Each structure stands twice: as C-alpha cells, then as structure tokens.
C-alpha cells in the first residue's frame, strides 16, 4: 500500500511551539502550486506501478488553499498516478479556515477526512501557543464540518502546556468527546530548538514545561479516551473502530510513501529515503529547472532495524521478529531476542508469539526505551 503526502508550506501566523517548515509569505502561493504539480510529474516514475491508497495534505496549513488550488493538485495526481477508488484523502485544517462554503467545496473535491488543529478549547492555551483561532471557532468548525457531511474527523489536542491545569485538560477531553469526532491525535507541548517558545523560556519570558505534568496529563488522556471506547493504537493516536488514520498507519508499518513539497520526505518501504529542501524559494526555482531539490540516503541494516523498532514499538501492532529476520538478517533477529529478555522480565516488553510489544504503561516513554534496544556502533564494537 502506498501513500502520497503533500506538504503545503504556508501558514497565516507562526505558532510559538512549531518547528515544521512553512512560510507566512503567501505571495509565492501560485508558483508553489505549479511547482508541486511539476514535482508530482517528475517523481512519478518511482511510483508508477503502485496503487495509491492514501493522499494526505499536510503542512503548514493546507486549508489555506482554495478549492480551486487543491483541485489543480488533485487533477495532477489523478492524471499521473493510479489512485485506488477507495483512497483515503485527508486534509489538515485550521478552524478559522473552515467556513461552510469552503467545507462544501472540500467535500465536493472528494476529501472525506479532516484533521482539525484544535489544540485546546481554552483561549488562554491558544493565546499562549499563538494559534490563529479561538476556542469558539474550533467548536464551530467541527459542527459545520459534520453538518456538511464529514464523518471522519480527527482533532489535534495539545497537553502539558504551562497554561493547562489538569482540570482544564479533563474539560478539553470532555468537550472533545461531546463533539462526536471519531479520531483524536494528542501531543505533549514540546520545546523544539529555534522556536519562539524555546527562546521565550530561555529568556524566562515563559514558564518552563514540567515533564511530570505532561506524564500525568498523558495518563488522564489515555484513561479518559479508552474509557469512552476509543482504541489507543499509537502513542499519540486514538480512534474509534474503523477510524484509524490509514495514511499514518502505513507510515508506522513501514510502507512506501512519496512526499511532495518543500521539506517533504519519501521512503521506498525498504532502504531508500529522500527529503526535499526546507526552503520555498529554492524549492520553486529548482523544480522550475526540472530538478527535485532533495538529499538521498541509503539505510544501512542497522538503520533499518532501528527505525523498524522506533516505528513499531509506538503502536498496538509492535514489531515482528520474523520480519526483522527477513529484512535485516539473523544477526538482528538474535540481537533483539537477547536484548529483549531483560525488558520482558521487567514487564516493559511483552512477547506474543512472533510479536514484541511495548507495555501500555510505558508508551509515554516509548522513544527512550526503544533507543535502549538500538543496534549501534557500540553494539558492533562490543561484538568484536
Ligand atoms: S498552523 Fe501548524 S504548521 Fe502552521 S505554525 Fe501553527 S502548528 Fe505550525
């Protein structure tokens, strides 16, 4: 199963915590649409045989685009790729873009899944994060989307902001459930280098973020949503039965995807990866010259093993040791079986036949724990 990710690198304003690639200079927009379509044509040879099962407009803020602009991109995709008739088409959207007219236009284009960046139902949180919408606008956008006919709506929520008390967080979850959305993605507010939030904390203009608060609010999140019948299928993702994100699930399962647009990544599902330049002007100019401005990398066996673990142990499906043997060889299979013993004894990992799974109570620390199972240079040196 293959997917196409389209990175729409524009936003109205800069959220203080964000380190994604985007620009608030919207006047390159027309040229960008042309460039995205050109890249779709240039990149098609690698995916020509594949049936595309998911299309994902991410960013940035794809909902800033008009239906006409999205239609130009979609037409180029349908002309150059084989798109399954049941393809999941997702659009990330900010609440303040979702007027009833725009929602109707998006629906008419065949978009059936919206991922709405709500983040919080409290204006003080939204103000702290410098979001472009209010809590009321967020609620209104979900209601309008449902009235237009969108049944598959995901909501993004952020926990662990210094402005969010536990009581507010529970209220957020309560409101989220009452909206009736079928999917929730929830992330801790993280402090990424070079962001405005990072600098504000460094200059003591914003309070520091407490990991204990984040861990506690994560626990509340899991408890609350599971109790309400959501399936916790990835560290940060919860869905009603049949409503998991198909696009992101393919990514976690290591399936191939094509990334289009500045900063977008592509993966062949095996060992080749490339990522585009993170600069709108350089991207547009290079594509205009017929060249995709990307860097490529061939993954080593150790990279493939480490990444498989990093993606798989974040999910309900875990990792399969036979797959490790098939893709990385006996040495990696044996290495995981040996290293996992300690973790199993401590109930951090569970073994179910050929699967290794991270125990649910450790999901908040998934990346750190997984890195203890990595195959590194030190491992190689110790083997000698
Ligand atoms: S809208 Fe999204 S991509 Fe844009 S700045 Fe905010 S978090 Fe980042």
mmCIF file of C-alpha atoms and ligand atoms in Angstrom:
data_model
loop_
_atom_site.group_PDB
_atom_site.id
_atom_site.type_symbol
_atom_site.label_atom_id
_atom_site.label_comp_id
_atom_site.label_asym_id
_atom_site.label_seq_id
_atom_site.Cartn_x
_atom_site.Cartn_y
_atom_site.Cartn_z
ATOM 1 C CA UNK A 1 0.000 0.000 0.000
ATOM 2 C CA UNK A 2 1.491 3.384 -0.938
ATOM 3 C CA UNK A 3 0.570 6.912 0.000
ATOM 4 C CA UNK A 4 1.303 10.411 -1.191
ATOM 5 C CA UNK A 5 1.999 13.196 1.297
ATOM 6 C CA UNK A 6 1.743 16.791 0.050
ATOM 7 C CA UNK A 7 3.383 19.462 2.136
ATOM 8 C CA UNK A 8 1.611 22.832 1.804
ATOM 9 C CA UNK A 9 4.224 25.206 3.252
ATOM 10 C CA UNK A 10 2.141 28.214 4.243
ATOM 11 C CA UNK A 11 0.577 29.433 7.494
ATOM 12 C CA UNK A 12 -1.236 32.617 8.493
ATOM 13 C CA UNK A 13 0.907 33.073 11.571
ATOM 14 C CA UNK A 14 3.634 31.285 13.476
ATOM 15 C CA UNK A 15 2.554 29.133 16.405
ATOM 16 C CA UNK A 16 5.176 29.602 19.107
ATOM 17 C CA UNK A 17 5.973 25.906 19.526
ATOM 18 C CA UNK A 18 6.125 24.928 15.864
ATOM 19 C CA UNK A 19 9.254 23.741 14.054
ATOM 20 C CA UNK A 20 7.606 22.468 10.870
ATOM 21 C CA UNK A 21 8.591 24.068 7.615
ATOM 22 C CA UNK A 22 6.252 26.856 6.465
ATOM 23 C CA UNK A 23 6.256 30.493 5.428
ATOM 24 C CA UNK A 24 3.807 33.275 6.283
ATOM 25 C CA UNK A 25 4.635 34.944 2.933
ATOM 26 C CA UNK A 26 1.655 33.838 0.934
ATOM 27 C CA UNK A 27 2.540 35.611 -2.307
ATOM 28 C CA UNK A 28 4.533 32.585 -3.551
ATOM 29 C CA UNK A 29 1.385 30.556 -3.450
ATOM 30 C CA UNK A 30 0.645 30.425 -7.189
ATOM 31 C CA UNK A 31 4.193 29.456 -8.052
ATOM 32 C CA UNK A 32 4.160 26.857 -5.295
ATOM 33 C CA UNK A 33 1.054 25.130 -6.724
ATOM 34 C CA UNK A 34 2.743 24.957 -10.133
ATOM 35 C CA UNK A 35 5.928 23.571 -8.534
ATOM 36 C CA UNK A 36 4.034 20.926 -6.517
ATOM 37 C CA UNK A 37 2.339 19.743 -9.712
ATOM 38 C CA UNK A 38 5.673 19.649 -11.532
ATOM 39 C CA UNK A 39 7.237 17.600 -8.753
ATOM 40 C CA UNK A 40 4.326 15.163 -8.931
ATOM 41 C CA UNK A 41 5.141 14.619 -12.606
ATOM 42 C CA UNK A 42 8.927 14.410 -12.034
ATOM 43 C CA UNK A 43 8.573 11.894 -9.184
ATOM 44 C CA UNK A 44 6.024 9.578 -10.731
ATOM 45 C CA UNK A 45 8.418 7.002 -12.235
ATOM 46 C CA UNK A 46 9.195 5.524 -8.808
ATOM 47 C CA UNK A 47 5.508 5.054 -8.044
ATOM 48 C CA UNK A 48 4.095 4.364 -11.480
ATOM 49 C CA UNK A 49 3.302 0.707 -10.702
ATOM 50 C CA UNK A 50 1.879 1.379 -7.258
ATOM 51 C CA UNK A 51 -1.781 1.713 -6.427
ATOM 52 C CA UNK A 52 -2.054 4.762 -4.181
ATOM 53 C CA UNK A 53 -4.290 4.115 -1.193
ATOM 54 C CA UNK A 54 -3.930 7.369 0.743
ATOM 55 C CA UNK A 55 -3.459 11.055 -0.065
ATOM 56 C CA UNK A 56 -2.554 13.373 2.765
ATOM 57 C CA UNK A 57 -2.447 17.172 2.545
ATOM 58 C CA UNK A 58 -0.302 18.295 5.475
ATOM 59 C CA UNK A 59 1.776 21.277 6.321
ATOM 60 C CA UNK A 60 1.819 24.096 7.043
ATOM 61 C CA UNK A 61 -1.868 24.774 6.667
ATOM 62 C CA UNK A 62 -3.432 23.104 3.607
ATOM 63 C CA UNK A 63 -6.857 24.576 4.455
ATOM 64 C CA UNK A 64 -5.432 27.986 3.493
ATOM 65 C CA UNK A 65 -5.636 26.855 -0.131
ATOM 66 C CA UNK A 66 -8.784 27.461 -2.126
ATOM 67 C CA UNK A 67 -10.756 24.540 -3.505
ATOM 68 C CA UNK A 68 -9.601 25.647 -6.965
ATOM 69 C CA UNK A 69 -5.920 25.340 -5.944
ATOM 70 C CA UNK A 70 -6.478 21.954 -4.318
ATOM 71 C CA UNK A 71 -8.321 20.806 -7.406
ATOM 72 C CA UNK A 72 -5.329 21.661 -9.618
ATOM 73 C CA UNK A 73 -3.135 19.449 -7.413
ATOM 74 C CA UNK A 74 -5.685 16.634 -7.232
ATOM 75 C CA UNK A 75 -6.171 16.627 -11.010
ATOM 76 C CA UNK A 76 -2.404 16.304 -11.487
ATOM 77 C CA UNK A 77 -2.319 13.390 -9.044
ATOM 78 C CA UNK A 78 -5.186 11.555 -10.733
ATOM 79 C CA UNK A 79 -3.638 12.136 -14.172
ATOM 80 C CA UNK A 80 -0.210 10.778 -13.211
ATOM 81 C CA UNK A 81 -0.835 8.103 -10.581
ATOM 82 C CA UNK A 82 -3.095 5.140 -10.149
ATOM 83 C CA UNK A 83 -5.362 6.114 -7.267
ATOM 84 C CA UNK A 84 -7.455 3.433 -5.625
ATOM 85 C CA UNK A 85 -11.189 4.157 -5.826
ATOM 86 C CA UNK A 86 -11.314 3.795 -2.036
ATOM 87 C CA UNK A 87 -8.362 6.057 -1.310
ATOM 88 C CA UNK A 88 -8.431 7.922 1.985
ATOM 89 C CA UNK A 89 -7.982 11.644 1.274
ATOM 90 C CA UNK A 90 -7.082 13.701 4.351
ATOM 91 C CA UNK A 91 -6.716 17.459 4.662
ATOM 92 C CA UNK A 92 -5.178 19.134 7.703
ATOM 93 C CA UNK A 93 -7.209 22.223 8.550
ATOM 94 C CA UNK A 94 -7.194 25.108 10.962
ATOM 95 C CA UNK A 95 -10.591 26.004 12.446
ATOM 96 C CA UNK A 96 -10.559 29.626 11.250
ATOM 97 C CA UNK A 97 -10.357 28.484 7.590
ATOM 98 C CA UNK A 98 -13.410 26.242 7.750
ATOM 99 C CA UNK A 99 -16.327 28.339 6.548
ATOM 100 C CA UNK A 100 -19.379 26.406 5.433
ATOM 101 C CA UNK A 101 -18.653 27.307 1.773
ATOM 102 C CA UNK A 102 -15.075 26.081 1.961
ATOM 103 C CA UNK A 103 -16.129 22.874 3.679
ATOM 104 C CA UNK A 104 -18.694 22.191 0.957
ATOM 105 C CA UNK A 105 -16.037 22.797 -1.701
ATOM 106 C CA UNK A 106 -13.568 20.451 0.014
ATOM 107 C CA UNK A 107 -16.254 17.779 0.266
ATOM 108 C CA UNK A 108 -17.107 18.184 -3.418
ATOM 109 C CA UNK A 109 -13.426 17.530 -4.253
ATOM 110 C CA UNK A 110 -13.668 14.077 -2.659
ATOM 111 C CA UNK A 111 -11.905 14.974 0.585
ATOM 112 C CA UNK A 112 -13.551 12.832 3.262
ATOM 113 C CA UNK A 113 -11.193 13.063 6.215
ATOM 114 C CA UNK A 114 -10.357 16.287 8.040
ATOM 115 C CA UNK A 115 -7.632 16.616 10.653
ATOM 116 C CA UNK A 116 -8.541 19.781 12.526
ATOM 117 C CA UNK A 117 -5.894 21.591 14.591
ATOM 118 C CA UNK A 118 -7.986 22.438 17.641
ATOM 119 C CA UNK A 119 -5.204 22.089 20.263
ATOM 120 C CA UNK A 120 -7.370 23.374 23.141
ATOM 121 C CA UNK A 121 -10.861 24.597 23.984
ATOM 122 C CA UNK A 122 -9.399 27.296 26.269
ATOM 123 C CA UNK A 123 -8.457 30.683 24.856
ATOM 124 C CA UNK A 124 -5.619 31.134 27.369
ATOM 125 C CA UNK A 125 -3.900 27.997 25.994
ATOM 126 C CA UNK A 126 -4.461 29.136 22.406
ATOM 127 C CA UNK A 127 -3.126 32.594 23.183
ATOM 128 C CA UNK A 128 -0.011 31.123 24.835
ATOM 129 C CA UNK A 129 0.609 28.952 21.765
ATOM 130 C CA UNK A 130 -0.149 31.871 19.404
ATOM 131 C CA UNK A 131 -2.781 29.929 17.492
ATOM 132 C CA UNK A 132 -4.770 31.759 14.839
ATOM 133 C CA UNK A 133 -8.210 30.765 16.149
ATOM 134 C CA UNK A 134 -10.344 30.885 19.285
ATOM 135 C CA UNK A 135 -11.919 28.036 21.232
ATOM 136 C CA UNK A 136 -15.344 29.037 19.937
ATOM 137 C CA UNK A 137 -14.141 28.968 16.338
ATOM 138 C CA UNK A 138 -12.773 25.467 16.922
ATOM 139 C CA UNK A 139 -16.125 24.176 18.159
ATOM 140 C CA UNK A 140 -17.991 25.900 15.326
ATOM 141 C CA UNK A 141 -15.688 24.434 12.668
ATOM 142 C CA UNK A 142 -16.306 20.854 13.841
ATOM 143 C CA UNK A 143 -20.056 21.370 13.903
ATOM 144 C CA UNK A 144 -20.053 22.902 10.417
ATOM 145 C CA UNK A 145 -17.881 20.075 9.052
ATOM 146 C CA UNK A 146 -20.287 17.489 10.483
ATOM 147 C CA UNK A 147 -23.272 19.343 9.014
ATOM 148 C CA UNK A 148 -21.632 19.313 5.583
ATOM 149 C CA UNK A 149 -21.269 15.512 5.847
ATOM 150 C CA UNK A 150 -17.732 14.874 7.079
ATOM 151 C CA UNK A 151 -17.994 11.705 9.183
ATOM 152 C CA UNK A 152 -14.284 11.076 9.521
ATOM 153 C CA UNK A 153 -12.913 13.950 11.582
ATOM 154 C CA UNK A 154 -9.739 13.882 13.615
ATOM 155 C CA UNK A 155 -8.934 16.513 16.196
ATOM 156 C CA UNK A 156 -5.468 17.537 17.366
ATOM 157 C CA UNK A 157 -5.130 18.404 21.051
ATOM 158 C CA UNK A 158 -2.035 19.547 22.964
ATOM 159 C CA UNK A 159 -1.442 18.652 26.614
ATOM 160 C CA UNK A 160 1.179 19.744 29.104
ATOM 161 C CA UNK A 161 1.223 23.454 28.328
ATOM 162 C CA UNK A 162 2.096 25.522 31.436
ATOM 163 C CA UNK A 163 -1.295 27.213 30.947
ATOM 164 C CA UNK A 164 -3.223 23.913 31.099
ATOM 165 C CA UNK A 165 -4.235 22.641 34.534
ATOM 166 C CA UNK A 166 -5.405 19.050 34.961
ATOM 167 C CA UNK A 167 -8.941 20.334 35.391
ATOM 168 C CA UNK A 168 -8.738 22.228 32.091
ATOM 169 C CA UNK A 169 -7.267 19.184 30.384
ATOM 170 C CA UNK A 170 -10.128 16.973 31.551
ATOM 171 C CA UNK A 171 -12.579 19.614 30.372
ATOM 172 C CA UNK A 172 -10.835 19.644 26.976
ATOM 173 C CA UNK A 173 -11.279 15.880 26.730
ATOM 174 C CA UNK A 174 -14.890 16.141 27.792
ATOM 175 C CA UNK A 175 -15.661 18.748 25.130
ATOM 176 C CA UNK A 176 -13.735 16.763 22.523
ATOM 177 C CA UNK A 177 -15.830 13.660 23.212
ATOM 178 C CA UNK A 178 -19.075 15.604 23.104
ATOM 179 C CA UNK A 179 -18.284 16.848 19.591
ATOM 180 C CA UNK A 180 -18.541 13.227 18.420
ATOM 181 C CA UNK A 181 -15.271 13.138 16.436
ATOM 182 C CA UNK A 182 -14.041 9.645 15.604
ATOM 183 C CA UNK A 183 -10.307 10.218 15.996
ATOM 184 C CA UNK A 184 -8.055 12.218 18.320
ATOM 185 C CA UNK A 185 -4.314 12.883 17.971
ATOM 186 C CA UNK A 186 -2.798 14.323 21.107
ATOM 187 C CA UNK A 187 0.763 15.502 21.618
ATOM 188 C CA UNK A 188 2.709 16.957 24.513
ATOM 189 C CA UNK A 189 3.775 20.540 24.043
ATOM 190 C CA UNK A 190 7.448 20.138 23.216
ATOM 191 C CA UNK A 191 10.191 22.721 23.197
ATOM 192 C CA UNK A 192 11.986 22.470 19.897
ATOM 193 C CA UNK A 193 15.224 24.404 19.355
ATOM 194 C CA UNK A 194 14.901 27.656 17.364
ATOM 195 C CA UNK A 195 11.193 28.046 18.099
ATOM 196 C CA UNK A 196 9.743 31.187 19.678
ATOM 197 C CA UNK A 197 8.707 29.159 22.711
ATOM 198 C CA UNK A 198 12.260 27.870 23.141
ATOM 199 C CA UNK A 199 13.585 31.445 23.173
ATOM 200 C CA UNK A 200 10.860 32.723 25.459
ATOM 201 C CA UNK A 201 11.649 30.023 28.013
ATOM 202 C CA UNK A 202 15.398 30.672 27.652
ATOM 203 C CA UNK A 203 14.800 34.383 28.340
ATOM 204 C CA UNK A 204 12.481 33.485 31.241
ATOM 205 C CA UNK A 205 9.526 35.124 29.486
ATOM 206 C CA UNK A 206 7.531 31.888 29.600
ATOM 207 C CA UNK A 207 7.315 29.255 32.346
ATOM 208 C CA UNK A 208 9.229 26.030 31.859
ATOM 209 C CA UNK A 209 7.348 22.905 30.943
ATOM 210 C CA UNK A 210 7.074 20.200 33.587
ATOM 211 C CA UNK A 211 7.563 16.637 32.423
ATOM 212 C CA UNK A 212 5.627 15.264 35.430
ATOM 213 C CA UNK A 213 2.613 17.355 34.422
ATOM 214 C CA UNK A 214 2.861 16.065 30.881
ATOM 215 C CA UNK A 215 3.167 12.449 32.034
ATOM 216 C CA UNK A 216 0.137 12.901 34.329
ATOM 217 C CA UNK A 217 -1.976 14.546 31.635
ATOM 218 C CA UNK A 218 -0.985 11.791 29.211
ATOM 219 C CA UNK A 219 -2.245 9.231 31.709
ATOM 220 C CA UNK A 220 -5.526 11.150 32.035
ATOM 221 C CA UNK A 221 -5.809 11.260 28.253
ATOM 222 C CA UNK A 222 -5.345 7.508 27.840
ATOM 223 C CA UNK A 223 -7.695 6.644 30.688
ATOM 224 C CA UNK A 224 -10.403 9.039 29.531
ATOM 225 C CA UNK A 225 -10.415 8.103 25.869
ATOM 226 C CA UNK A 226 -10.135 4.351 26.396
ATOM 227 C CA UNK A 227 -12.995 4.532 28.849
ATOM 228 C CA UNK A 228 -15.027 6.289 26.160
ATOM 229 C CA UNK A 229 -14.369 3.423 23.719
ATOM 230 C CA UNK A 230 -11.502 4.854 21.693
ATOM 231 C CA UNK A 231 -8.735 2.444 20.698
ATOM 232 C CA UNK A 232 -5.284 3.677 21.630
ATOM 233 C CA UNK A 233 -3.448 2.400 18.555
ATOM 234 C CA UNK A 234 -0.328 4.577 18.571
ATOM 235 C CA UNK A 235 1.389 6.534 21.341
ATOM 236 C CA UNK A 236 -0.360 9.783 20.349
ATOM 237 C CA UNK A 237 -3.343 8.481 18.395
ATOM 238 C CA UNK A 238 -6.795 7.227 19.362
ATOM 239 C CA UNK A 239 -9.551 6.146 17.033
ATOM 240 C CA UNK A 240 -12.977 4.589 17.106
ATOM 241 C CA UNK A 241 -13.099 1.141 15.481
ATOM 242 C CA UNK A 242 -12.588 1.521 11.735
ATOM 243 C CA UNK A 243 -11.498 5.153 12.045
ATOM 244 C CA UNK A 244 -7.706 4.878 12.406
ATOM 245 C CA UNK A 245 -5.661 7.110 10.128
ATOM 246 C CA UNK A 246 -4.853 4.820 7.206
ATOM 247 C CA UNK A 247 -2.136 7.150 5.957
ATOM 248 C CA UNK A 248 -0.244 7.337 9.236
ATOM 249 C CA UNK A 249 -0.754 3.636 9.946
ATOM 250 C CA UNK A 250 1.008 2.861 6.642
ATOM 251 C CA UNK A 251 3.886 5.032 7.788
ATOM 252 C CA UNK A 252 4.173 3.251 11.149
ATOM 253 C CA UNK A 253 4.062 -0.090 9.346
ATOM 254 C CA UNK A 254 6.989 0.984 7.143
ATOM 255 C CA UNK A 255 5.102 1.041 3.824
ATOM 256 C CA UNK A 256 6.334 3.226 0.946
ATOM 257 C CA UNK A 257 5.243 6.817 0.581
ATOM 258 C CA UNK A 258 6.028 9.702 -1.694
ATOM 259 C CA UNK A 259 6.483 13.159 -0.167
ATOM 260 C CA UNK A 260 5.855 16.178 -2.384
ATOM 261 C CA UNK A 261 6.725 19.769 -1.494
ATOM 262 C CA UNK A 262 9.469 21.576 0.406
ATOM 263 C CA UNK A 263 10.743 19.566 3.420
ATOM 264 C CA UNK A 264 8.669 16.503 2.476
ATOM 265 C CA UNK A 265 10.247 13.073 3.000
ATOM 266 C CA UNK A 266 9.860 9.973 0.802
ATOM 267 C CA UNK A 267 10.584 6.328 1.563
ATOM 268 C CA UNK A 268 10.613 3.306 -0.754
ATOM 269 C CA UNK A 269 9.464 0.953 2.008
ATOM 270 C CA UNK A 270 12.816 -0.768 2.089
ATOM 271 C CA UNK A 271 16.059 1.185 2.214
ATOM 272 C CA UNK A 272 15.923 4.382 0.160
ATOM 273 C CA UNK A 273 14.873 7.663 1.636
ATOM 274 C CA UNK A 274 14.983 11.228 0.373
ATOM 275 C CA UNK A 275 13.972 14.589 1.750
ATOM 276 C CA UNK A 276 13.349 17.864 -0.060
ATOM 277 C CA UNK A 277 14.941 21.208 0.710
ATOM 278 C CA UNK A 278 13.256 23.206 3.513
ATOM 279 C CA UNK A 279 13.034 26.484 1.622
ATOM 280 C CA UNK A 280 10.149 27.613 -0.578
ATOM 281 C CA UNK A 281 12.182 29.760 -2.990
ATOM 282 C CA UNK A 282 14.953 27.177 -3.507
ATOM 283 C CA UNK A 283 12.301 24.517 -3.997
ATOM 284 C CA UNK A 284 10.313 26.507 -6.584
ATOM 285 C CA UNK A 285 13.437 27.518 -8.558
ATOM 286 C CA UNK A 286 14.914 24.023 -8.604
ATOM 287 C CA UNK A 287 11.664 22.372 -9.670
ATOM 288 C CA UNK A 288 11.376 25.054 -12.376
ATOM 289 C CA UNK A 289 14.759 23.797 -13.667
ATOM 290 C CA UNK A 290 13.402 20.241 -13.749
ATOM 291 C CA UNK A 291 15.287 19.054 -10.672
ATOM 292 C CA UNK A 292 13.804 17.789 -7.386
ATOM 293 C CA UNK A 293 15.940 19.521 -4.733
ATOM 294 C CA UNK A 294 16.419 16.614 -2.372
ATOM 295 C CA UNK A 295 19.056 14.701 -0.490
ATOM 296 C CA UNK A 296 19.068 10.946 -0.588
ATOM 297 C CA UNK A 297 20.181 8.302 1.796
ATOM 298 C CA UNK A 298 20.530 4.553 1.663
ATOM 299 C CA UNK A 299 19.668 2.989 5.001
ATOM 300 C CA UNK A 300 22.147 0.529 6.470
ATOM 301 C CA UNK A 301 20.912 -2.729 8.013
ATOM 302 C CA UNK A 302 21.297 -1.169 11.476
ATOM 303 C CA UNK A 303 19.264 1.899 10.377
ATOM 304 C CA UNK A 304 16.517 -0.347 9.033
ATOM 305 C CA UNK A 305 16.415 -2.354 12.236
ATOM 306 C CA UNK A 306 16.439 0.742 14.497
ATOM 307 C CA UNK A 307 13.756 2.536 12.504
ATOM 308 C CA UNK A 308 11.527 -0.510 12.366
ATOM 309 C CA UNK A 309 11.702 -0.709 16.161
ATOM 310 C CA UNK A 310 11.165 3.023 16.595
ATOM 311 C CA UNK A 311 8.006 3.000 14.469
ATOM 312 C CA UNK A 312 6.634 -0.380 15.511
ATOM 313 C CA UNK A 313 7.002 -0.160 19.281
ATOM 314 C CA UNK A 314 4.907 3.026 19.254
ATOM 315 C CA UNK A 315 1.917 1.022 18.054
ATOM 316 C CA UNK A 316 -0.568 -1.609 19.047
ATOM 317 C CA UNK A 317 0.970 -3.971 16.484
ATOM 318 C CA UNK A 318 4.525 -3.889 17.835
ATOM 319 C CA UNK A 319 7.373 -5.492 15.875
ATOM 320 C CA UNK A 320 7.590 -8.928 14.340
ATOM 321 C CA UNK A 321 10.842 -10.832 14.763
ATOM 322 C CA UNK A 322 10.360 -12.815 11.554
ATOM 323 C CA UNK A 323 10.107 -9.540 9.682
ATOM 324 C CA UNK A 324 13.364 -8.433 11.290
ATOM 325 C CA UNK A 325 14.993 -11.667 10.144
ATOM 326 C CA UNK A 326 13.639 -11.222 6.626
ATOM 327 C CA UNK A 327 14.621 -7.554 6.264
ATOM 328 C CA UNK A 328 17.774 -7.302 8.387
ATOM 329 C CA UNK A 329 19.060 -10.860 8.812
ATOM 330 C CA UNK A 330 19.618 -13.453 11.535
ATOM 331 C CA UNK A 331 22.095 -11.306 13.461
ATOM 332 C CA UNK A 332 19.467 -8.621 14.182
ATOM 333 C CA UNK A 333 16.820 -11.195 14.993
ATOM 334 C CA UNK A 334 19.123 -12.810 17.563
ATOM 335 C CA UNK A 335 20.184 -9.431 18.917
ATOM 336 C CA UNK A 336 16.588 -8.361 19.637
ATOM 337 C CA UNK A 337 15.678 -11.707 21.198
ATOM 338 C CA UNK A 338 18.700 -11.445 23.514
ATOM 339 C CA UNK A 339 18.267 -7.759 24.435
ATOM 340 C CA UNK A 340 14.519 -8.072 24.947
ATOM 341 C CA UNK A 341 14.890 -10.679 27.725
ATOM 342 C CA UNK A 342 15.613 -8.092 30.414
ATOM 343 C CA UNK A 343 12.791 -5.861 29.269
ATOM 344 C CA UNK A 344 10.363 -8.777 29.298
ATOM 345 C CA UNK A 345 11.384 -9.703 32.841
ATOM 346 C CA UNK A 346 10.646 -6.138 33.943
ATOM 347 C CA UNK A 347 7.304 -6.217 32.077
ATOM 348 C CA UNK A 348 8.412 -3.316 29.859
ATOM 349 C CA UNK A 349 8.081 -5.518 26.777
ATOM 350 C CA UNK A 350 5.617 -8.306 26.135
ATOM 351 C CA UNK A 351 6.065 -11.175 23.735
ATOM 352 C CA UNK A 352 3.085 -12.579 21.837
ATOM 353 C CA UNK A 353 4.214 -15.365 19.521
ATOM 354 C CA UNK A 354 6.377 -13.591 16.950
ATOM 355 C CA UNK A 355 5.483 -10.053 18.114
ATOM 356 C CA UNK A 356 7.234 -7.858 20.645
ATOM 357 C CA UNK A 357 5.027 -5.138 22.114
ATOM 358 C CA UNK A 358 5.811 -2.271 24.444
ATOM 359 C CA UNK A 359 3.643 -2.497 27.592
ATOM 360 C CA UNK A 360 0.990 0.209 27.504
ATOM 361 C CA UNK A 361 2.098 1.819 30.765
ATOM 362 C CA UNK A 362 5.449 2.694 29.145
ATOM 363 C CA UNK A 363 4.104 4.261 25.943
ATOM 364 C CA UNK A 364 4.765 7.789 27.150
ATOM 365 C CA UNK A 365 8.484 6.863 27.241
ATOM 366 C CA UNK A 366 8.411 4.792 24.031
ATOM 367 C CA UNK A 367 11.217 6.548 22.146
ATOM 368 C CA UNK A 368 13.652 6.474 25.075
ATOM 369 C CA UNK A 369 13.011 2.812 25.840
ATOM 370 C CA UNK A 370 13.248 1.814 22.196
ATOM 371 C CA UNK A 371 16.604 3.531 21.827
ATOM 372 C CA UNK A 372 17.944 1.167 24.512
ATOM 373 C CA UNK A 373 17.242 -1.665 22.058
ATOM 374 C CA UNK A 374 19.011 0.022 19.140
ATOM 375 C CA UNK A 375 21.825 -1.594 17.277
ATOM 376 C CA UNK A 376 24.622 0.992 17.487
ATOM 377 C CA UNK A 377 28.313 1.357 16.801
ATOM 378 C CA UNK A 378 28.843 0.434 20.459
ATOM 379 C CA UNK A 379 26.984 -2.827 19.852
ATOM 380 C CA UNK A 380 29.236 -3.589 16.902
ATOM 381 C CA UNK A 381 32.379 -2.760 18.932
ATOM 382 C CA UNK A 382 31.220 -4.961 21.819
ATOM 383 C CA UNK A 383 30.673 -7.832 19.378
ATOM 384 C CA UNK A 384 34.298 -7.739 18.198
HETATM 385 S S1 LIG B 1 -0.609 26.160 11.955
HETATM 386 FE FE1 LIG B 1 0.501 24.218 12.223
HETATM 387 S S2 LIG B 1 2.227 24.295 10.787
HETATM 388 FE FE2 LIG B 1 1.406 26.389 10.996
HETATM 389 S S3 LIG B 1 2.666 27.336 12.570
HETATM 390 FE FE3 LIG B 1 0.874 26.502 13.599
HETATM 391 S S4 LIG B 1 1.459 24.408 14.225
HETATM 392 FE FE4 LIG B 1 2.964 25.113 12.712
#
